[in-house]
Every structure is written in structure tokens, then in C-alpha cells.
Amino acid sequence: MTLIGRQEKYIEQLGEQTVEAHELPGFIRKSFGMKLISGVSEDAIKAGIHTAELIYHPMWIVRNTVVATRRPFKPKRIPNMIFVDAVSGYRGLLSTVPSISETKVEKDKVITPIIDVQSVGRYIKDVQSNQIDRSYVLKKPDHEQSEPRLVHLPLWEVQMEGPSGRETHYINANTGASENFMSRRWTSGVDLMK
């Protein structure tokens, strides 16, 4: 990552930002679920929004190839993508591989990772053994992996007055999905390896 001046830096952005600020009330309303969706209008949400800022959340990704031996046949090679949230330690497999592009952003909008390149290997091994290898009953497969790559997921951080008072909502700027589940994990630390 190259620094530009004092206020900007280049990051590798995961996916393409498609959600614009004016669309946030609809996505926030959807994130409330069925209980509140009928009682809260998009106009009320829009009026309750204090700030909506685009931030960039760090994640580690690794291209991983599962190599399962099947003698006398050739080994079966299954590619997948492992992700590790660089703040919470939450980890798993990505169902699709999003595009990655280099983007210039303001430095203060980039969240600092807690998990560094030296310790991310333990999280990757955990995904390999506890999520991938579990589906192989007899002989466990081998894994071929790329170097960990730090990418940043664009998120909308929305401060608003909601049904339960002052609230902060995180909306994925690529898909419009709520990231409130992940935001609770950022503060709890339950997924961090000691």
C-alpha cells in the first residue's frame, strides 16, 4: 500500500461499491426484520439518520486448493477462498470470489486490523481443519494456499435515531446486506484466538 500525501492511501477493495447513500434507508429498513418493517417507514429512517460514512473494513483472504487423494485415480483439486475478519477473527469460506481493485481512499476511513500477517496463519489452519476437513471422513486432504492478502470491504457506517434510541448500523456497500451480526463480533472478541 502506497501512501499519497498525508490524507490518502491506496487499499485493495473487495468487491465493487454499488450501494449509494440515498439507498441506505431502504437497506436499513430491510435489516430491521419482519417485526419492525411494517411500523417503520423509509422516510422516518431517512429523517433519523445523523451521519452516513463510508469506511473500509480489513479482511484477510487466501486462495486455498483442497487436494484429496483418491487412489488409483488422480487427486481431486477443489479451489476455494478462505476469509478472516482482521478485527474480530471471524472466519470461514467465501461462497463467491468477488473482484479486487486498487482504490484511493482517505486514511481515516480505513479501519486498523488487529490480526496481522504473522498471526493470520493460525486462523487459516483453523478453517482448514474445522470447516473443510470435517467433510472428509477417512483421509484428510492436503491444502495448497496462496499468501494471505489484506483487502478492505467497503461498509456504510450509519448513525441514526431508531426505534430503540441512538443506533449504529453497518451496511455492506457492495450488496446492501446488513453487517450488524459482524459488528457485534468486532466488539465482543469471541472469535479471537489467544
mmCIF file with all atom_site columns, C-alpha atoms in Angstrom:
data_model
loop_
_atom_site.group_PDB
_atom_site.id
_atom_site.type_symbol
_atom_site.label_atom_id
_atom_site.label_alt_id
_atom_site.label_comp_id
_atom_site.label_asym_id
_atom_site.label_entity_id
_atom_site.label_seq_id
_atom_site.pdbx_PDB_ins_code
_atom_site.Cartn_x
_atom_site.Cartn_y
_atom_site.Cartn_z
_atom_site.occupancy
_atom_site.B_iso_or_equiv
_atom_site.pdbx_formal_charge
_atom_site.auth_seq_id
_atom_site.auth_comp_id
_atom_site.auth_asym_id
_atom_site.auth_atom_id
_atom_site.pdbx_PDB_model_num
ATOM 1   C CA . MET A 1 1   ? 0.000   0.000   0.000  1.00 0.00 ? 1   MET A CA 1
ATOM 2   C CA . THR A 1 2   ? 1.410   3.324   -1.054 1.00 0.00 ? 2   THR A CA 1
ATOM 3   C CA . LEU A 1 3   ? 0.779   6.500   0.866  1.00 0.00 ? 3   LEU A CA 1
ATOM 4   C CA . ILE A 1 4   ? -0.361  9.527   -1.081 1.00 0.00 ? 4   ILE A CA 1
ATOM 5   C CA . GLY A 1 5   ? 0.194   12.818  0.640  1.00 0.00 ? 5   GLY A CA 1
ATOM 6   C CA . ARG A 1 6   ? -0.935  12.838  4.248  1.00 0.00 ? 6   ARG A CA 1
ATOM 7   C CA . GLN A 1 7   ? -4.649  12.148  3.980  1.00 0.00 ? 7   GLN A CA 1
ATOM 8   C CA . GLU A 1 8   ? -4.958  9.369   1.385  1.00 0.00 ? 8   GLU A CA 1
ATOM 9   C CA . LYS A 1 9   ? -3.684  5.866   0.787  1.00 0.00 ? 9   LYS A CA 1
ATOM 10  C CA . TYR A 1 10  ? -4.189  3.040   -1.670 1.00 0.00 ? 10  TYR A CA 1
ATOM 11  C CA . ILE A 1 11  ? -6.004  -0.076  -0.485 1.00 0.00 ? 11  ILE A CA 1
ATOM 12  C CA . GLU A 1 12  ? -7.204  -3.218  -2.178 1.00 0.00 ? 12  GLU A CA 1
ATOM 13  C CA . GLN A 1 13  ? -11.002 -3.052  -2.131 1.00 0.00 ? 13  GLN A CA 1
ATOM 14  C CA . LEU A 1 14  ? -13.022 -6.262  -2.019 1.00 0.00 ? 14  LEU A CA 1
ATOM 15  C CA . GLY A 1 15  ? -15.926 -6.140  -4.470 1.00 0.00 ? 15  GLY A CA 1
ATOM 16  C CA . GLU A 1 16  ? -17.455 -3.137  -6.173 1.00 0.00 ? 16  GLU A CA 1
ATOM 17  C CA . GLN A 1 17  ? -19.290 -0.480  -4.234 1.00 0.00 ? 17  GLN A CA 1
ATOM 18  C CA . THR A 1 18  ? -22.815 -0.348  -5.678 1.00 0.00 ? 18  THR A CA 1
ATOM 19  C CA . VAL A 1 19  ? -24.873 0.968   -2.732 1.00 0.00 ? 19  VAL A CA 1
ATOM 20  C CA . GLU A 1 20  ? -25.225 4.744   -2.692 1.00 0.00 ? 20  GLU A CA 1
ATOM 21  C CA . ALA A 1 21  ? -26.025 6.902   0.346  1.00 0.00 ? 21  ALA A CA 1
ATOM 22  C CA . HIS A 1 22  ? -29.566 7.716   -0.811 1.00 0.00 ? 22  HIS A CA 1
ATOM 23  C CA . GLU A 1 23  ? -30.397 3.955   -0.844 1.00 0.00 ? 23  GLU A CA 1
ATOM 24  C CA . LEU A 1 24  ? -29.426 3.406   2.816  1.00 0.00 ? 24  LEU A CA 1
ATOM 25  C CA . PRO A 1 25  ? -32.899 3.952   4.382  1.00 0.00 ? 25  PRO A CA 1
ATOM 26  C CA . GLY A 1 26  ? -34.331 1.064   2.336  1.00 0.00 ? 26  GLY A CA 1
ATOM 27  C CA . PHE A 1 27  ? -31.499 -1.295  3.297  1.00 0.00 ? 27  PHE A CA 1
ATOM 28  C CA . ILE A 1 28  ? -31.691 -0.276  6.966  1.00 0.00 ? 28  ILE A CA 1
ATOM 29  C CA . ARG A 1 29  ? -35.453 -0.855  6.941  1.00 0.00 ? 29  ARG A CA 1
ATOM 30  C CA . LYS A 1 30  ? -34.867 -4.315  5.491  1.00 0.00 ? 30  LYS A CA 1
ATOM 31  C CA . SER A 1 31  ? -32.316 -5.073  8.240  1.00 0.00 ? 31  SER A CA 1
ATOM 32  C CA . PHE A 1 32  ? -34.943 -4.467  10.954 1.00 0.00 ? 32  PHE A CA 1
ATOM 33  C CA . GLY A 1 33  ? -36.659 -7.738  10.005 1.00 0.00 ? 33  GLY A CA 1
ATOM 34  C CA . MET A 1 34  ? -40.329 -8.590  9.777  1.00 0.00 ? 34  MET A CA 1
ATOM 35  C CA . LYS A 1 35  ? -41.256 -7.345  13.271 1.00 0.00 ? 35  LYS A CA 1
ATOM 36  C CA . LEU A 1 36  ? -40.377 -3.715  12.683 1.00 0.00 ? 36  LEU A CA 1
ATOM 37  C CA . ILE A 1 37  ? -40.587 -3.460  8.901  1.00 0.00 ? 37  ILE A CA 1
ATOM 38  C CA . SER A 1 38  ? -44.302 -2.631  8.865  1.00 0.00 ? 38  SER A CA 1
ATOM 39  C CA . GLY A 1 39  ? -44.086 0.024   11.590 1.00 0.00 ? 39  GLY A CA 1
ATOM 40  C CA . VAL A 1 40  ? -41.091 1.992   10.293 1.00 0.00 ? 40  VAL A CA 1
ATOM 41  C CA . SER A 1 41  ? -41.113 3.872   7.006  1.00 0.00 ? 41  SER A CA 1
ATOM 42  C CA . GLU A 1 42  ? -38.100 4.730   4.865  1.00 0.00 ? 42  GLU A CA 1
ATOM 43  C CA . ASP A 1 43  ? -38.937 8.423   5.331  1.00 0.00 ? 43  ASP A CA 1
ATOM 44  C CA . ALA A 1 44  ? -38.771 8.035   9.120  1.00 0.00 ? 44  ALA A CA 1
ATOM 45  C CA . ILE A 1 45  ? -35.414 6.275   8.822  1.00 0.00 ? 45  ILE A CA 1
ATOM 46  C CA . LYS A 1 46  ? -34.109 8.962   6.457  1.00 0.00 ? 46  LYS A CA 1
ATOM 47  C CA . ALA A 1 47  ? -35.172 11.671  8.918  1.00 0.00 ? 47  ALA A CA 1
ATOM 48  C CA . GLY A 1 48  ? -33.446 9.805   11.780 1.00 0.00 ? 48  GLY A CA 1
ATOM 49  C CA . ILE A 1 49  ? -30.051 9.463   10.073 1.00 0.00 ? 49  ILE A CA 1
ATOM 50  C CA . HIS A 1 50  ? -27.420 11.733  11.638 1.00 0.00 ? 50  HIS A CA 1
ATOM 51  C CA . THR A 1 51  ? -24.359 10.590  9.642  1.00 0.00 ? 51  THR A CA 1
ATOM 52  C CA . ALA A 1 52  ? -23.577 8.044   6.946  1.00 0.00 ? 52  ALA A CA 1
ATOM 53  C CA . GLU A 1 53  ? -19.873 7.458   6.287  1.00 0.00 ? 53  GLU A CA 1
ATOM 54  C CA . LEU A 1 54  ? -18.160 5.003   4.007  1.00 0.00 ? 54  LEU A CA 1
ATOM 55  C CA . ILE A 1 55  ? -15.482 3.063   5.906  1.00 0.00 ? 55  ILE A CA 1
ATOM 56  C CA . TYR A 1 56  ? -13.148 0.281   4.793  1.00 0.00 ? 56  TYR A CA 1
ATOM 57  C CA . HIS A 1 57  ? -13.046 -2.823  6.980  1.00 0.00 ? 57  HIS A CA 1
ATOM 58  C CA . PRO A 1 58  ? -9.928  -5.076  6.782  1.00 0.00 ? 58  PRO A CA 1
ATOM 59  C CA . MET A 1 59  ? -10.169 -8.768  5.906  1.00 0.00 ? 59  MET A CA 1
ATOM 60  C CA . TRP A 1 60  ? -7.557  -11.366 5.086  1.00 0.00 ? 60  TRP A CA 1
ATOM 61  C CA . ILE A 1 61  ? -8.263  -13.635 2.123  1.00 0.00 ? 61  ILE A CA 1
ATOM 62  C CA . VAL A 1 62  ? -6.384  -16.713 0.954  1.00 0.00 ? 62  VAL A CA 1
ATOM 63  C CA . ARG A 1 63  ? -6.849  -18.794 -2.165 1.00 0.00 ? 63  ARG A CA 1
ATOM 64  C CA . ASN A 1 64  ? -6.909  -22.379 -0.936 1.00 0.00 ? 64  ASN A CA 1
ATOM 65  C CA . THR A 1 65  ? -6.910  -25.560 -3.034 1.00 0.00 ? 65  THR A CA 1
ATOM 66  C CA . VAL A 1 66  ? -8.079  -28.766 -1.351 1.00 0.00 ? 66  VAL A CA 1
ATOM 67  C CA . VAL A 1 67  ? -6.153  -31.753 -2.719 1.00 0.00 ? 67  VAL A CA 1
ATOM 68  C CA . ALA A 1 68  ? -7.961  -35.015 -1.940 1.00 0.00 ? 68  ALA A CA 1
ATOM 69  C CA . THR A 1 69  ? -6.150  -38.221 -2.881 1.00 0.00 ? 69  THR A CA 1
ATOM 70  C CA . ARG A 1 70  ? -8.317  -40.933 -4.492 1.00 0.00 ? 70  ARG A CA 1
ATOM 71  C CA . ARG A 1 71  ? -6.026  -43.825 -5.372 1.00 0.00 ? 71  ARG A CA 1
ATOM 72  C CA . PRO A 1 72  ? -5.765  -45.232 -8.055 1.00 0.00 ? 72  PRO A CA 1
ATOM 73  C CA . PHE A 1 73  ? -7.259  -42.067 -9.599 1.00 0.00 ? 73  PHE A CA 1
ATOM 74  C CA . LYS A 1 74  ? -5.674  -38.631 -9.873 1.00 0.00 ? 74  LYS A CA 1
ATOM 75  C CA . PRO A 1 75  ? -6.102  -36.396 -6.815 1.00 0.00 ? 75  PRO A CA 1
ATOM 76  C CA . LYS A 1 76  ? -9.213  -34.235 -6.844 1.00 0.00 ? 76  LYS A CA 1
ATOM 77  C CA . ARG A 1 77  ? -8.428  -30.499 -6.646 1.00 0.00 ? 77  ARG A CA 1
ATOM 78  C CA . ILE A 1 78  ? -11.132 -28.195 -5.248 1.00 0.00 ? 78  ILE A CA 1
ATOM 79  C CA . PRO A 1 79  ? -10.411 -24.446 -5.170 1.00 0.00 ? 79  PRO A CA 1
ATOM 80  C CA . ASN A 1 80  ? -11.988 -22.207 -2.548 1.00 0.00 ? 80  ASN A CA 1
ATOM 81  C CA . MET A 1 81  ? -11.422 -18.878 -0.804 1.00 0.00 ? 81  MET A CA 1
ATOM 82  C CA . ILE A 1 82  ? -10.840 -18.534 2.943  1.00 0.00 ? 82  ILE A CA 1
ATOM 83  C CA . PHE A 1 83  ? -11.553 -15.228 4.683  1.00 0.00 ? 83  PHE A CA 1
ATOM 84  C CA . VAL A 1 84  ? -10.555 -13.974 8.124  1.00 0.00 ? 84  VAL A CA 1
ATOM 85  C CA . ASP A 1 85  ? -12.070 -10.773 9.518  1.00 0.00 ? 85  ASP A CA 1
ATOM 86  C CA . ALA A 1 86  ? -8.942  -8.833  10.572 1.00 0.00 ? 86  ALA A CA 1
ATOM 87  C CA . VAL A 1 87  ? -10.710 -7.199  13.538 1.00 0.00 ? 87  VAL A CA 1
ATOM 88  C CA . SER A 1 88  ? -12.908 -9.918  15.057 1.00 0.00 ? 88  SER A CA 1
ATOM 89  C CA . GLY A 1 89  ? -11.168 -13.109 13.925 1.00 0.00 ? 89  GLY A CA 1
ATOM 90  C CA . TYR A 1 90  ? -14.444 -14.445 12.472 1.00 0.00 ? 90  TYR A CA 1
ATOM 91  C CA . ARG A 1 91  ? -13.501 -16.804 9.663  1.00 0.00 ? 91  ARG A CA 1
ATOM 92  C CA . GLY A 1 92  ? -14.893 -19.121 7.040  1.00 0.00 ? 92  GLY A CA 1
ATOM 93  C CA . LEU A 1 93  ? -15.240 -19.748 3.328  1.00 0.00 ? 93  LEU A CA 1
ATOM 94  C CA . LEU A 1 94  ? -16.461 -17.258 0.749  1.00 0.00 ? 94  LEU A CA 1
ATOM 95  C CA . SER A 1 95  ? -19.210 -18.666 -1.453 1.00 0.00 ? 95  SER A CA 1
ATOM 96  C CA . THR A 1 96  ? -18.136 -16.500 -4.399 1.00 0.00 ? 96  THR A CA 1
ATOM 97  C CA . VAL A 1 97  ? -14.880 -14.788 -5.206 1.00 0.00 ? 97  VAL A CA 1
ATOM 98  C CA . PRO A 1 98  ? -15.519 -11.045 -5.534 1.00 0.00 ? 98  PRO A CA 1
ATOM 99  C CA . SER A 1 99  ? -13.369 -8.762  -7.631 1.00 0.00 ? 99  SER A CA 1
ATOM 100 C CA . ILE A 1 100 ? -10.485 -6.878  -6.049 1.00 0.00 ? 100 ILE A CA 1
ATOM 101 C CA . SER A 1 101 ? -9.419  -3.436  -7.197 1.00 0.00 ? 101 SER A CA 1
ATOM 102 C CA . GLU A 1 102 ? -6.877  -0.892  -6.009 1.00 0.00 ? 102 GLU A CA 1
ATOM 103 C CA . THR A 1 103 ? -8.636  2.211   -4.683 1.00 0.00 ? 103 THR A CA 1
ATOM 104 C CA . LYS A 1 104 ? -7.501  5.538   -3.271 1.00 0.00 ? 104 LYS A CA 1
ATOM 105 C CA . VAL A 1 105 ? -9.301  6.401   -0.006 1.00 0.00 ? 105 VAL A CA 1
ATOM 106 C CA . GLU A 1 106 ? -8.985  8.776   2.921  1.00 0.00 ? 106 GLU A CA 1
ATOM 107 C CA . LYS A 1 107 ? -6.636  7.349   5.574  1.00 0.00 ? 107 LYS A CA 1
ATOM 108 C CA . ASP A 1 108 ? -9.006  7.977   8.472  1.00 0.00 ? 108 ASP A CA 1
ATOM 109 C CA . LYS A 1 109 ? -11.737 5.855   6.799  1.00 0.00 ? 109 LYS A CA 1
ATOM 110 C CA . VAL A 1 110 ? -9.577  2.702   6.892  1.00 0.00 ? 110 VAL A CA 1
ATOM 111 C CA . ILE A 1 111 ? -10.044 0.529   9.992  1.00 0.00 ? 111 ILE A CA 1
ATOM 112 C CA . THR A 1 112 ? -6.790  -0.738  11.512 1.00 0.00 ? 112 THR A CA 1
ATOM 113 C CA . PRO A 1 113 ? -6.505  -4.559  11.574 1.00 0.00 ? 113 PRO A CA 1
ATOM 114 C CA . ILE A 1 114 ? -5.992  -6.340  14.897 1.00 0.00 ? 114 ILE A CA 1
ATOM 115 C CA . ILE A 1 115 ? -4.842  -9.607  13.309 1.00 0.00 ? 115 ILE A CA 1
ATOM 116 C CA . ASP A 1 116 ? -1.554  -9.136  11.491 1.00 0.00 ? 116 ASP A CA 1
ATOM 117 C CA . VAL A 1 117 ? 0.107   -11.200 8.760  1.00 0.00 ? 117 VAL A CA 1
ATOM 118 C CA . GLN A 1 118 ? 2.159   -13.177 11.320 1.00 0.00 ? 118 GLN A CA 1
ATOM 119 C CA . SER A 1 119 ? -0.885  -14.452 13.228 1.00 0.00 ? 119 SER A CA 1
ATOM 120 C CA . VAL A 1 120 ? -3.407  -14.930 10.397 1.00 0.00 ? 120 VAL A CA 1
ATOM 121 C CA . GLY A 1 121 ? -1.928  -18.362 9.606  1.00 0.00 ? 121 GLY A CA 1
ATOM 122 C CA . ARG A 1 122 ? -3.473  -19.861 12.766 1.00 0.00 ? 122 ARG A CA 1
ATOM 123 C CA . TYR A 1 123 ? -6.927  -18.685 11.674 1.00 0.00 ? 123 TYR A CA 1
ATOM 124 C CA . ILE A 1 124 ? -6.450  -20.164 8.192  1.00 0.00 ? 124 ILE A CA 1
ATOM 125 C CA . LYS A 1 125 ? -5.387  -23.525 9.670  1.00 0.00 ? 125 LYS A CA 1
ATOM 126 C CA . ASP A 1 126 ? -8.498  -23.422 11.883 1.00 0.00 ? 126 ASP A CA 1
ATOM 127 C CA . VAL A 1 127 ? -10.767 -23.038 8.832  1.00 0.00 ? 127 VAL A CA 1
ATOM 128 C CA . GLN A 1 128 ? -8.935  -25.829 7.024  1.00 0.00 ? 128 GLN A CA 1
ATOM 129 C CA . SER A 1 129 ? -9.201  -28.303 9.909  1.00 0.00 ? 129 SER A CA 1
ATOM 130 C CA . ASN A 1 130 ? -12.572 -27.368 11.436 1.00 0.00 ? 130 ASN A CA 1
ATOM 131 C CA . GLN A 1 131 ? -14.598 -26.429 8.353  1.00 0.00 ? 131 GLN A CA 1
ATOM 132 C CA . ILE A 1 132 ? -13.065 -28.043 5.262  1.00 0.00 ? 132 ILE A CA 1
ATOM 133 C CA . ASP A 1 133 ? -11.527 -31.255 6.650  1.00 0.00 ? 133 ASP A CA 1
ATOM 134 C CA . ARG A 1 134 ? -14.711 -32.168 8.583  1.00 0.00 ? 134 ARG A CA 1
ATOM 135 C CA . SER A 1 135 ? -16.395 -33.251 5.356  1.00 0.00 ? 135 SER A CA 1
ATOM 136 C CA . TYR A 1 136 ? -13.661 -35.866 4.716  1.00 0.00 ? 136 TYR A CA 1
ATOM 137 C CA . VAL A 1 137 ? -14.404 -38.902 6.878  1.00 0.00 ? 137 VAL A CA 1
ATOM 138 C CA . LEU A 1 138 ? -11.377 -41.126 6.302  1.00 0.00 ? 138 LEU A CA 1
ATOM 139 C CA . LYS A 1 139 ? -8.234  -39.482 4.910  1.00 0.00 ? 139 LYS A CA 1
ATOM 140 C CA . LYS A 1 140 ? -7.963  -35.762 5.416  1.00 0.00 ? 140 LYS A CA 1
ATOM 141 C CA . PRO A 1 141 ? -6.968  -33.737 2.324  1.00 0.00 ? 141 PRO A CA 1
ATOM 142 C CA . ASP A 1 142 ? -3.892  -31.621 1.787  1.00 0.00 ? 142 ASP A CA 1
ATOM 143 C CA . HIS A 1 143 ? -4.124  -27.864 1.305  1.00 0.00 ? 143 HIS A CA 1
ATOM 144 C CA . GLU A 1 144 ? -2.233  -25.632 -1.102 1.00 0.00 ? 144 GLU A CA 1
ATOM 145 C CA . GLN A 1 145 ? -2.658  -21.969 -0.269 1.00 0.00 ? 145 GLN A CA 1
ATOM 146 C CA . SER A 1 146 ? -1.555  -18.588 -1.523 1.00 0.00 ? 146 SER A CA 1
ATOM 147 C CA . GLU A 1 147 ? -0.008  -15.914 0.689  1.00 0.00 ? 147 GLU A CA 1
ATOM 148 C CA . PRO A 1 148 ? -2.576  -14.076 2.838  1.00 0.00 ? 148 PRO A CA 1
ATOM 149 C CA . ARG A 1 149 ? -3.774  -10.868 1.204  1.00 0.00 ? 149 ARG A CA 1
ATOM 150 C CA . LEU A 1 150 ? -5.175  -7.911  3.148  1.00 0.00 ? 150 LEU A CA 1
ATOM 151 C CA . VAL A 1 151 ? -8.237  -6.458  1.418  1.00 0.00 ? 151 VAL A CA 1
ATOM 152 C CA . HIS A 1 152 ? -10.833 -3.963  2.598  1.00 0.00 ? 152 HIS A CA 1
ATOM 153 C CA . LEU A 1 153 ? -14.601 -4.349  2.470  1.00 0.00 ? 153 LEU A CA 1
ATOM 154 C CA . PRO A 1 154 ? -16.472 -1.059  1.932  1.00 0.00 ? 154 PRO A CA 1
ATOM 155 C CA . LEU A 1 155 ? -19.158 -0.533  4.586  1.00 0.00 ? 155 LEU A CA 1
ATOM 156 C CA . TRP A 1 156 ? -21.603 2.244   5.301  1.00 0.00 ? 156 TRP A CA 1
ATOM 157 C CA . GLU A 1 157 ? -21.492 3.234   8.977  1.00 0.00 ? 157 GLU A CA 1
ATOM 158 C CA . VAL A 1 158 ? -24.825 4.903   9.702  1.00 0.00 ? 158 VAL A CA 1
ATOM 159 C CA . GLN A 1 159 ? -25.505 6.759   12.965 1.00 0.00 ? 159 GLN A CA 1
ATOM 160 C CA . MET A 1 160 ? -29.230 7.276   13.450 1.00 0.00 ? 160 MET A CA 1
ATOM 161 C CA . GLU A 1 161 ? -32.110 7.748   15.813 1.00 0.00 ? 161 GLU A CA 1
ATOM 162 C CA . GLY A 1 162 ? -34.028 4.465   15.604 1.00 0.00 ? 162 GLY A CA 1
ATOM 163 C CA . PRO A 1 163 ? -36.862 2.581   17.320 1.00 0.00 ? 163 PRO A CA 1
ATOM 164 C CA . SER A 1 164 ? -34.625 1.825   20.318 1.00 0.00 ? 164 SER A CA 1
ATOM 165 C CA . GLY A 1 165 ? -32.864 5.198   20.537 1.00 0.00 ? 165 GLY A CA 1
ATOM 166 C CA . ARG A 1 166 ? -29.425 6.057   19.140 1.00 0.00 ? 166 ARG A CA 1
ATOM 167 C CA . GLU A 1 167 ? -28.245 3.229   16.856 1.00 0.00 ? 167 GLU A CA 1
ATOM 168 C CA . THR A 1 168 ? -25.321 2.415   14.604 1.00 0.00 ? 168 THR A CA 1
ATOM 169 C CA . HIS A 1 169 ? -25.956 0.285   11.527 1.00 0.00 ? 169 HIS A CA 1
ATOM 170 C CA . TYR A 1 170 ? -23.357 -1.198  9.203  1.00 0.00 ? 170 TYR A CA 1
ATOM 171 C CA . ILE A 1 171 ? -24.461 -1.834  5.623  1.00 0.00 ? 171 ILE A CA 1
ATOM 172 C CA . ASN A 1 172 ? -22.298 -3.696  3.104  1.00 0.00 ? 172 ASN A CA 1
ATOM 173 C CA . ALA A 1 173 ? -21.608 -1.158  0.332  1.00 0.00 ? 173 ALA A CA 1
ATOM 174 C CA . ASN A 1 174 ? -21.291 -3.959  -2.249 1.00 0.00 ? 174 ASN A CA 1
ATOM 175 C CA . THR A 1 175 ? -24.511 -5.883  -1.576 1.00 0.00 ? 175 THR A CA 1
ATOM 176 C CA . GLY A 1 176 ? -26.672 -3.746  0.725  1.00 0.00 ? 176 GLY A CA 1
ATOM 177 C CA . ALA A 1 177 ? -26.757 -6.541  3.310  1.00 0.00 ? 177 ALA A CA 1
ATOM 178 C CA . SER A 1 178 ? -26.725 -5.665  6.995  1.00 0.00 ? 178 SER A CA 1
ATOM 179 C CA . GLU A 1 179 ? -23.393 -6.291  8.743  1.00 0.00 ? 179 GLU A CA 1
ATOM 180 C CA . ASN A 1 180 ? -24.856 -5.871  12.248 1.00 0.00 ? 180 ASN A CA 1
ATOM 181 C CA . PHE A 1 181 ? -24.035 -9.524  13.083 1.00 0.00 ? 181 PHE A CA 1
ATOM 182 C CA . MET A 1 182 ? -20.375 -8.888  12.270 1.00 0.00 ? 182 MET A CA 1
ATOM 183 C CA . SER A 1 183 ? -20.285 -5.560  14.095 1.00 0.00 ? 183 SER A CA 1
ATOM 184 C CA . ARG A 1 184 ? -21.317 -7.299  17.331 1.00 0.00 ? 184 ARG A CA 1
ATOM 185 C CA . ARG A 1 185 ? -18.414 -9.727  16.850 1.00 0.00 ? 185 ARG A CA 1
ATOM 186 C CA . TRP A 1 186 ? -15.953 -6.823  16.405 1.00 0.00 ? 186 TRP A CA 1
ATOM 187 C CA . THR A 1 187 ? -16.626 -5.624  19.920 1.00 0.00 ? 187 THR A CA 1
ATOM 188 C CA . SER A 1 188 ? -17.100 -8.997  21.671 1.00 0.00 ? 188 SER A CA 1
ATOM 189 C CA . GLY A 1 189 ? -13.785 -10.613 20.664 1.00 0.00 ? 189 GLY A CA 1
ATOM 190 C CA . VAL A 1 190 ? -15.312 -14.118 20.851 1.00 0.00 ? 190 VAL A CA 1
ATOM 191 C CA . ASP A 1 191 ? -13.602 -15.248 17.629 1.00 0.00 ? 191 ASP A CA 1
ATOM 192 C CA . LEU A 1 192 ? -10.091 -14.098 18.502 1.00 0.00 ? 192 LEU A CA 1
ATOM 193 C CA . MET A 1 193 ? -7.538  -16.858 19.124 1.00 0.00 ? 193 MET A CA 1
ATOM 194 C CA . LYS A 1 194 ? -5.486  -16.375 22.279 1.00 0.00 ? 194 LYS A CA 1
#
